[in-house]
Short mmCIF file of N, CA and C in Angstrom, two decimals:
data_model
loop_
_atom_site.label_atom_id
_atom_site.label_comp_id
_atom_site.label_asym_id
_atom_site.label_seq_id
_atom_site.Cartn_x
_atom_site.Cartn_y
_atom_site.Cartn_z
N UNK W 1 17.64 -27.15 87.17
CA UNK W 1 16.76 -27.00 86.05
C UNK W 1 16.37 -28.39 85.55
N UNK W 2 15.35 -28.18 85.53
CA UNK W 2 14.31 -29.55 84.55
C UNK W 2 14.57 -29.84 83.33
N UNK W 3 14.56 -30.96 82.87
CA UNK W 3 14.74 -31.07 81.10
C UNK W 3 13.12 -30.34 80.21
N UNK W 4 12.09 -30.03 81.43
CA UNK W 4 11.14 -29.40 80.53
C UNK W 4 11.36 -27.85 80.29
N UNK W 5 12.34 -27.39 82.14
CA UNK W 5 12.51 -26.06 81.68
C UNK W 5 13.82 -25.95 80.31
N UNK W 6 14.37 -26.48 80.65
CA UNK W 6 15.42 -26.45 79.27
C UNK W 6 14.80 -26.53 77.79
N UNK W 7 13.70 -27.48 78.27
CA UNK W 7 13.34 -27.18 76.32
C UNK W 7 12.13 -25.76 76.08
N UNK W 8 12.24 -25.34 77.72
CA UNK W 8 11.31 -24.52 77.28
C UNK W 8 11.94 -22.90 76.77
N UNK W 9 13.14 -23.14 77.61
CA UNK W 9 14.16 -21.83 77.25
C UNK W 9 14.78 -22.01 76.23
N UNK W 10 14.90 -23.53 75.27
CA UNK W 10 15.68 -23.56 74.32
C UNK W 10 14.47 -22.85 73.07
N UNK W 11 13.08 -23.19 73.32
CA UNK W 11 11.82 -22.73 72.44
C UNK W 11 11.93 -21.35 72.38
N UNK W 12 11.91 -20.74 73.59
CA UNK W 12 12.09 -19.25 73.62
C UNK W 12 12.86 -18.82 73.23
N UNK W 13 14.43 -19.40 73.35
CA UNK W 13 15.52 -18.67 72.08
C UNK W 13 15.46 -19.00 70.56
N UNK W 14 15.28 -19.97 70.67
CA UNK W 14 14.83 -20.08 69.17
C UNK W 14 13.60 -19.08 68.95
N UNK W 15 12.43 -19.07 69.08
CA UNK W 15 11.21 -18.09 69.36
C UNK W 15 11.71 -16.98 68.98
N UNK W 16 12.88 -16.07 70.42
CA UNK W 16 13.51 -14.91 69.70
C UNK W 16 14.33 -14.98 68.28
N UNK W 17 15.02 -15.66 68.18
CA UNK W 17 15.77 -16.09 67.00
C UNK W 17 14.87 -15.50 65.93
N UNK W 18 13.47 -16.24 65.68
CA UNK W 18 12.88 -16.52 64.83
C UNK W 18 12.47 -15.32 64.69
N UNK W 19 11.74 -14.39 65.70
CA UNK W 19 11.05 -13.12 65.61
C UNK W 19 12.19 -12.09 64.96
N UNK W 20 13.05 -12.51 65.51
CA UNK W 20 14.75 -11.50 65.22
C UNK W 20 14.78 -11.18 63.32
N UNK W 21 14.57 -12.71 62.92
CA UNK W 21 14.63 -13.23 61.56
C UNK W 21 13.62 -12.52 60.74
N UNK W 22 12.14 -12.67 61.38
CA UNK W 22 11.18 -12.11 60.42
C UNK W 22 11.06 -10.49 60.87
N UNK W 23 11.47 -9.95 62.05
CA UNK W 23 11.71 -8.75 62.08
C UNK W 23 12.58 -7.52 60.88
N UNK W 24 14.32 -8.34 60.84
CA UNK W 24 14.95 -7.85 59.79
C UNK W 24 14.55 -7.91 58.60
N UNK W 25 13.55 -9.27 57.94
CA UNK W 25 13.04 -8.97 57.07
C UNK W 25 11.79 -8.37 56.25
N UNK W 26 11.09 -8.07 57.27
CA UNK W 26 10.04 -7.01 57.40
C UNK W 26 10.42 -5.71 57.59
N UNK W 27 11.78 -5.59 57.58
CA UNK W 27 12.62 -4.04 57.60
C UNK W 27 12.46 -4.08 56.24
N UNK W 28 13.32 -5.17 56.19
CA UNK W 28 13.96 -5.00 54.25
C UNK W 28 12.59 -4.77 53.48
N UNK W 29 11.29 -5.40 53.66
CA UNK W 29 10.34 -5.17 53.14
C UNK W 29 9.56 -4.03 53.10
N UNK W 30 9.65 -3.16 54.39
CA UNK W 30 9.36 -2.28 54.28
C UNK W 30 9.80 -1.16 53.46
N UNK W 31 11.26 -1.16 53.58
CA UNK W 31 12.81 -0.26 52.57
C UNK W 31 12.45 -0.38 51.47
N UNK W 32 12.04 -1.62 50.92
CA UNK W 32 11.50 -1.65 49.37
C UNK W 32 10.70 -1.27 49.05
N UNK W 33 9.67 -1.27 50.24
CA UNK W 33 8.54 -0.82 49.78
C UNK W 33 8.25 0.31 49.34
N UNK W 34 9.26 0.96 50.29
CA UNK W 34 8.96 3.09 49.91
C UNK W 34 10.00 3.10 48.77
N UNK W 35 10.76 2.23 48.25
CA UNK W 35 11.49 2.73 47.41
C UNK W 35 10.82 2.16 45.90
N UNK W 36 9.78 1.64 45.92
CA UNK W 36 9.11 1.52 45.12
C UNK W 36 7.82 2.13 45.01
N UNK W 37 7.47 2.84 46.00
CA UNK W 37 6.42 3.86 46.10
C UNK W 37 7.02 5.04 45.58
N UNK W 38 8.06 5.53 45.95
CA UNK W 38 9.10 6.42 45.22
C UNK W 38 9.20 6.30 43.67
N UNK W 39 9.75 5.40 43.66
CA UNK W 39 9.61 5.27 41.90
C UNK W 39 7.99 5.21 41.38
N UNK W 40 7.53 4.54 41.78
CA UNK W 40 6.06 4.91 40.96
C UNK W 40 5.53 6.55 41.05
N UNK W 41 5.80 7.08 42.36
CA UNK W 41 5.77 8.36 42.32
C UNK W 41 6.18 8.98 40.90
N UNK W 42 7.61 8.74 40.79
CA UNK W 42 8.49 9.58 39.72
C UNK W 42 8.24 8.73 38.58
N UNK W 43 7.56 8.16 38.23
CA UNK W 43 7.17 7.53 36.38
C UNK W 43 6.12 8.29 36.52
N UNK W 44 5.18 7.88 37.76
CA UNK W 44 3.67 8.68 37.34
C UNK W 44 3.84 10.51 37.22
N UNK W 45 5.05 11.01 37.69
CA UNK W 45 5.14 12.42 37.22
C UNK W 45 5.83 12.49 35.69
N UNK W 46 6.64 11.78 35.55
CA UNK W 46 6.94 11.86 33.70
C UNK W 46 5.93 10.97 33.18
N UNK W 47 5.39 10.14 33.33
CA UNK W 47 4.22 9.97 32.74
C UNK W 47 3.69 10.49 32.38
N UNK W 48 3.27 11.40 32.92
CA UNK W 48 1.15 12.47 32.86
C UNK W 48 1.95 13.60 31.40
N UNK W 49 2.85 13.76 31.56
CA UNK W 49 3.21 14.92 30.37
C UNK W 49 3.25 13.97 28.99
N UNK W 50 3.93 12.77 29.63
CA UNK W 50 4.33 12.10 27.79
C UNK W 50 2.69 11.76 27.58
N UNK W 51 2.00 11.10 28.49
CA UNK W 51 0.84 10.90 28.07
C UNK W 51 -0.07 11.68 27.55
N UNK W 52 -0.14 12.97 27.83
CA UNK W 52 -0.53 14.37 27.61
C UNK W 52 0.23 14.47 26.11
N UNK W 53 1.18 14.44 25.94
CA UNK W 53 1.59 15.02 24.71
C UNK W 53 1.32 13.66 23.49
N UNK W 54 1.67 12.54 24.03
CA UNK W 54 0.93 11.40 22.95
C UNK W 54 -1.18 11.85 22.93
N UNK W 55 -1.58 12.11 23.54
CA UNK W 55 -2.65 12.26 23.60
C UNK W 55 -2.84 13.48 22.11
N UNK W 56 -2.66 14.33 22.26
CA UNK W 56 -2.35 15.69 21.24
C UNK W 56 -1.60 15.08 19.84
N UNK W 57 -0.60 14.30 19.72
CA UNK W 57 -0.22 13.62 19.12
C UNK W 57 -1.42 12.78 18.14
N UNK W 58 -2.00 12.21 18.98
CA UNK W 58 -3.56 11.54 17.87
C UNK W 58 -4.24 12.00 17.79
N UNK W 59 -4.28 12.75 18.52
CA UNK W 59 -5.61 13.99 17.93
C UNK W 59 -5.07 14.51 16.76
N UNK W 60 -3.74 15.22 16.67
CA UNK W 60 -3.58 16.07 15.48
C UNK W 60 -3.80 15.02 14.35
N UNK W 61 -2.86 13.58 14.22
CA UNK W 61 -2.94 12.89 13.70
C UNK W 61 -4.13 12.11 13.06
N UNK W 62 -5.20 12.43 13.86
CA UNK W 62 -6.73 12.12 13.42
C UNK W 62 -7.05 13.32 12.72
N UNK W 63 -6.81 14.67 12.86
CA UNK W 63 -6.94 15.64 12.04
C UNK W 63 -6.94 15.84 10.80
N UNK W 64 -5.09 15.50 10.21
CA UNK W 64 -4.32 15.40 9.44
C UNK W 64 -5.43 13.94 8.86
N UNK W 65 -5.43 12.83 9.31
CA UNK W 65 -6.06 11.96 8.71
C UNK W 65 -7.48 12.02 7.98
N UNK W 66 -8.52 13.27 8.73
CA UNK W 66 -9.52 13.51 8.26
C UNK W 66 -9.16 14.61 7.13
N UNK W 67 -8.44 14.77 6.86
CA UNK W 67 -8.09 16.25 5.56
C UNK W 67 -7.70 15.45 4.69
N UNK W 68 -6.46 13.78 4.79
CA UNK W 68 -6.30 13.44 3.98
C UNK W 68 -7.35 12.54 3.64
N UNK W 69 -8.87 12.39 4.24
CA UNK W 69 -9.54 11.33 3.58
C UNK W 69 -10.44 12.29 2.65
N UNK W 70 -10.86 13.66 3.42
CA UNK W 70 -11.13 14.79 2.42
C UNK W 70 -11.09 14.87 0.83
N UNK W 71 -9.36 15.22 1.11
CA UNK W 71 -8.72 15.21 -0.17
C UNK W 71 -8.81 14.15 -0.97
N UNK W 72 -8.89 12.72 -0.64
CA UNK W 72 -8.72 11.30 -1.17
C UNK W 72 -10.33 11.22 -2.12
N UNK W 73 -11.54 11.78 -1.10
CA UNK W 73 -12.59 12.00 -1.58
C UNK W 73 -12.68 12.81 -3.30
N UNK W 74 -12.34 13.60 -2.90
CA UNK W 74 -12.03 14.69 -4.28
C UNK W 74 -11.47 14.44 -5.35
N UNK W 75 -10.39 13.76 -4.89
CA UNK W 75 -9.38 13.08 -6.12
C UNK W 75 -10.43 11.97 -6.83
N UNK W 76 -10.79 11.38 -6.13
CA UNK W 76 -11.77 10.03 -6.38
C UNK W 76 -13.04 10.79 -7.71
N UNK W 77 -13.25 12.06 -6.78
CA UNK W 77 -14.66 12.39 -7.72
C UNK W 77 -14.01 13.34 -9.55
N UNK W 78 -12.78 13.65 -8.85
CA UNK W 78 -12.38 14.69 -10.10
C UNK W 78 -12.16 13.11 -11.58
N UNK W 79 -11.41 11.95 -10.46
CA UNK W 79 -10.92 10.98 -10.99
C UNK W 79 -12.28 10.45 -11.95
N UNK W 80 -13.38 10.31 -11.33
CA UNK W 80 -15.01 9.54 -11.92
C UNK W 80 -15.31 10.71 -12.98
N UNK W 81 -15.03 12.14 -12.62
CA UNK W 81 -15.22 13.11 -13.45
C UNK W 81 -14.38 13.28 -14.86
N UNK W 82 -13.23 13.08 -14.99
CA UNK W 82 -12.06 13.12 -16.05
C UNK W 82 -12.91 11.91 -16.56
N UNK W 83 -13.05 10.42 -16.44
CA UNK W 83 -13.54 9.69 -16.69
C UNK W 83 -14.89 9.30 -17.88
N UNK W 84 -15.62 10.33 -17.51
CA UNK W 84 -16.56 10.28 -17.77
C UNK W 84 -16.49 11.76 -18.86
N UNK W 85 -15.79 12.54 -18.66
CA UNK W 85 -15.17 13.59 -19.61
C UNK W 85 -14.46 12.99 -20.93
N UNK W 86 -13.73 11.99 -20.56
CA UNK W 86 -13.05 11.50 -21.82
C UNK W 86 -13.85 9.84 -22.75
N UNK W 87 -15.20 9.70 -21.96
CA UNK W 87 -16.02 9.23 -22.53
C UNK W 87 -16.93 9.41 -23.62
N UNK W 88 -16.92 10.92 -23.16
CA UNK W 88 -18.18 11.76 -23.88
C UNK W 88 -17.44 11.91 -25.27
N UNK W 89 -15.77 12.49 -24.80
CA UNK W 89 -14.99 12.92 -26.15
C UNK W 89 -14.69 12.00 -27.18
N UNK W 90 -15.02 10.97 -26.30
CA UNK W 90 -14.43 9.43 -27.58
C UNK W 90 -15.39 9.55 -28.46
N UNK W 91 -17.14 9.23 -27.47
CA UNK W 91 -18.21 8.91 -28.24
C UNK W 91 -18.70 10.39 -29.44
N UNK W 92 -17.88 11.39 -28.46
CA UNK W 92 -18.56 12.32 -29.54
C UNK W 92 -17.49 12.50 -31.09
N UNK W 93 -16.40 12.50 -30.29
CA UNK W 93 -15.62 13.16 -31.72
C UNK W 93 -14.96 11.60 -32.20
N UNK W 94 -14.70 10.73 -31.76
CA UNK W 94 -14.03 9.40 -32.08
C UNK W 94 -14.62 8.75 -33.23
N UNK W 95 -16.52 8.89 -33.52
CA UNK W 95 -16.93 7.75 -34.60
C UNK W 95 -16.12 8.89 -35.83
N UNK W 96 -16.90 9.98 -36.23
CA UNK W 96 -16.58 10.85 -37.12
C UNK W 96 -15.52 11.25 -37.57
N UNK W 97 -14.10 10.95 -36.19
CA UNK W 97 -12.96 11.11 -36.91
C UNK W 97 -12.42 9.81 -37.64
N UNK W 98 -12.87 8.91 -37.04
CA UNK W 98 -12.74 7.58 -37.85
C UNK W 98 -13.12 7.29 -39.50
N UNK W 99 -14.65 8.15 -39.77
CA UNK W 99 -15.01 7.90 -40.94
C UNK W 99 -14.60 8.90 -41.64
N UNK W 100 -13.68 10.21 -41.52
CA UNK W 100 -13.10 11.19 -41.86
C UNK W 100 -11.83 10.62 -42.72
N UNK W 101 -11.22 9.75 -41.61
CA UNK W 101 -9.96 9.02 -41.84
C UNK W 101 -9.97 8.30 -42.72
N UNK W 102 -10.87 7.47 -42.41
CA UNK W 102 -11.39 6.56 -43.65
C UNK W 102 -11.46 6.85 -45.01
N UNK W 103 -12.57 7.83 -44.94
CA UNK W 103 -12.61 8.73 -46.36
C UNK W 103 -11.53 9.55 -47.11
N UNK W 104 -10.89 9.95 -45.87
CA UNK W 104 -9.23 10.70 -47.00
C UNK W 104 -8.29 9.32 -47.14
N UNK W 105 -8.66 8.79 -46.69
CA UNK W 105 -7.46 7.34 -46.83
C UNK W 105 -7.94 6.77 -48.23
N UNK W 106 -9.27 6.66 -48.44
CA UNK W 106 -9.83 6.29 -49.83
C UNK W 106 -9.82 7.23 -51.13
N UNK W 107 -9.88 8.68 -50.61
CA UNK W 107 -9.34 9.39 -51.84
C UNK W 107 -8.14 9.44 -52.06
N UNK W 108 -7.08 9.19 -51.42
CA UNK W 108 -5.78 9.25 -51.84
C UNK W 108 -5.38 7.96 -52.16
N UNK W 109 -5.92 6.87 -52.15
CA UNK W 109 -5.67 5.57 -52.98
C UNK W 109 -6.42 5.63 -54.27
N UNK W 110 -7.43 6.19 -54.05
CA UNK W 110 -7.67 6.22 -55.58
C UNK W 110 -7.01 7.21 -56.63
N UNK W 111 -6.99 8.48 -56.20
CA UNK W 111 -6.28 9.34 -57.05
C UNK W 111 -4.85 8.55 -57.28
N UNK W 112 -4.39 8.07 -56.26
CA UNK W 112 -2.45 7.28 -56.30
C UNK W 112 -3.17 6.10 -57.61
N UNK W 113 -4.23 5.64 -57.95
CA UNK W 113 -4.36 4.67 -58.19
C UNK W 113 -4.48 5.51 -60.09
N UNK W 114 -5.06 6.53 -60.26
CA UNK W 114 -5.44 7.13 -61.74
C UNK W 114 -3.79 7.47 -62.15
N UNK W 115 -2.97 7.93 -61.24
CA UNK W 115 -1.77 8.34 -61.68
C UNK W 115 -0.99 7.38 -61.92
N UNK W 116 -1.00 6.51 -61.39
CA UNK W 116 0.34 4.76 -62.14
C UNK W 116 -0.88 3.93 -62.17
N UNK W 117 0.05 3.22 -63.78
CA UNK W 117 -0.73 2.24 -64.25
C UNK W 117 -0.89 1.09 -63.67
N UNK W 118 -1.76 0.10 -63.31
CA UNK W 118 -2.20 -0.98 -62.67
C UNK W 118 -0.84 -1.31 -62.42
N UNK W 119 -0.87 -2.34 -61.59
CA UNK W 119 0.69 -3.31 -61.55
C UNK W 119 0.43 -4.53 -62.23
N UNK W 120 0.70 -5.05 -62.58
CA UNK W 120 1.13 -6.99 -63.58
C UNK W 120 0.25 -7.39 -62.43
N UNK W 121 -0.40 -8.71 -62.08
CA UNK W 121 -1.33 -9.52 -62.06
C UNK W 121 -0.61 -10.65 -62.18
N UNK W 122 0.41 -10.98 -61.00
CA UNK W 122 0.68 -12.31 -61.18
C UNK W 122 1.14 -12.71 -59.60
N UNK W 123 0.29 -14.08 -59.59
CA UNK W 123 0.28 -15.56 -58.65
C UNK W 123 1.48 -15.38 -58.17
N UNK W 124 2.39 -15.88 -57.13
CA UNK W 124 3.77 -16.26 -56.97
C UNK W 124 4.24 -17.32 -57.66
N UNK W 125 5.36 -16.97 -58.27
CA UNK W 125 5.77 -18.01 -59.52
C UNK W 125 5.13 -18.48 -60.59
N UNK W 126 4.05 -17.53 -61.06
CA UNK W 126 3.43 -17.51 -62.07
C UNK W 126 3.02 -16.77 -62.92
N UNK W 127 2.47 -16.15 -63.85
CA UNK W 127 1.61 -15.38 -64.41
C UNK W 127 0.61 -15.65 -64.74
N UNK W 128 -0.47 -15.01 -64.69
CA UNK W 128 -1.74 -15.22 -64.72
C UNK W 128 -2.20 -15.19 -66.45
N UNK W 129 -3.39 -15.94 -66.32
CA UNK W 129 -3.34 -16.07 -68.09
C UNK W 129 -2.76 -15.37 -69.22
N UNK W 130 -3.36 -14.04 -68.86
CA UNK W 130 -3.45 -13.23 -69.60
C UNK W 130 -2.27 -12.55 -70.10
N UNK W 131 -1.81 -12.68 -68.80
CA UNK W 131 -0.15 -12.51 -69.67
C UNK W 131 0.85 -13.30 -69.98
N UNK W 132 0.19 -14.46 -70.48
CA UNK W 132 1.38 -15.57 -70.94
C UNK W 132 1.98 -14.60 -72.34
N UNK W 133 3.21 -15.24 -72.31
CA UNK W 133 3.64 -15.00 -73.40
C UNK W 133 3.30 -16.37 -74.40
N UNK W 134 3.45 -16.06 -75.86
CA UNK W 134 2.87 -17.22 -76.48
C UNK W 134 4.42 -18.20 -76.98
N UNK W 135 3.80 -19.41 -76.63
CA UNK W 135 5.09 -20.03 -77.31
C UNK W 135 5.76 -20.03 -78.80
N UNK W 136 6.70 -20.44 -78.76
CA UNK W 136 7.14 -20.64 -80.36
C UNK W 136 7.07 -21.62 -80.77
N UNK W 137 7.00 -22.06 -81.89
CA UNK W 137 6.65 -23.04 -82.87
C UNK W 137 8.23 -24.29 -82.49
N UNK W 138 8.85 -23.46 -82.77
CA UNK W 138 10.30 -24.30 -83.17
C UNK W 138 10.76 -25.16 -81.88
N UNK W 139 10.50 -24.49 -80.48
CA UNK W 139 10.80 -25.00 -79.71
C UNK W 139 10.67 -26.14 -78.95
#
């Protein structure tokens, strides 16, 4: 044997070597492969139901949301309505009970006023002219 056939049989075992190498791991790649085709299989079958039932889920929930914007509407208008109800009642009955008030508040100070006699008329720490007392001579 030649030193060219030698490196040529040493190429070829290595060669097999090498094919040997990417063979086993093109097994393993393949093994994974179906076992991940497998699993996507089995999510995409529990999938389609949860997705199905979240789906129904916002729908009802958009439902429920359109009844409560409904209702939110109503409240709003009864709310502008009371509003405008207890506007009317101020302006209508509010001046008149005021000058009602007014007026019995003034007859009962005056009548309180015919029944006791005036009160004294005096400054703090003073008396006012009219009721000085007069001095004495001697003092």
């Amino acid at each position: 044997m030649s030193g060219g056939e030698v490196a040529g049989l040493l190429v070829a075992v290595f060669w097999a070597i090498l094919v040997s190498f990417l063979a086993v791991a093109l097994a393993r790649l393949a093994q994974t492969l179906r076992a991940t085709t497998k699993m996507v299989a089995e999510v995409t079958e529990q999938a389609v139901p949860l997705l199905t039932d979240a789906s129904a889920t916002v729908r009802s929930a958009q439902t429920q949301l359109d009844r409560v914007d409904a209702i939110a509407s109503d409240v709003q208008e009864v709310t502008s309505n009371a509003s405008a109800l207890s506007t009317t009642v101020a302006s209508t009955f509010g001046g008149p009970l005021v000058k009602v008030a007014a007026f019995g508040y003034g007859v009962r100070r005056a009548l309180g006023r015919r029944a006791e006699p005036p009160p004294p008329r005096t400054v703090v720490g003073r008396t006012v002219k009219g009721k000085r007392r007069p001095r004495r001579k001697g003092a």
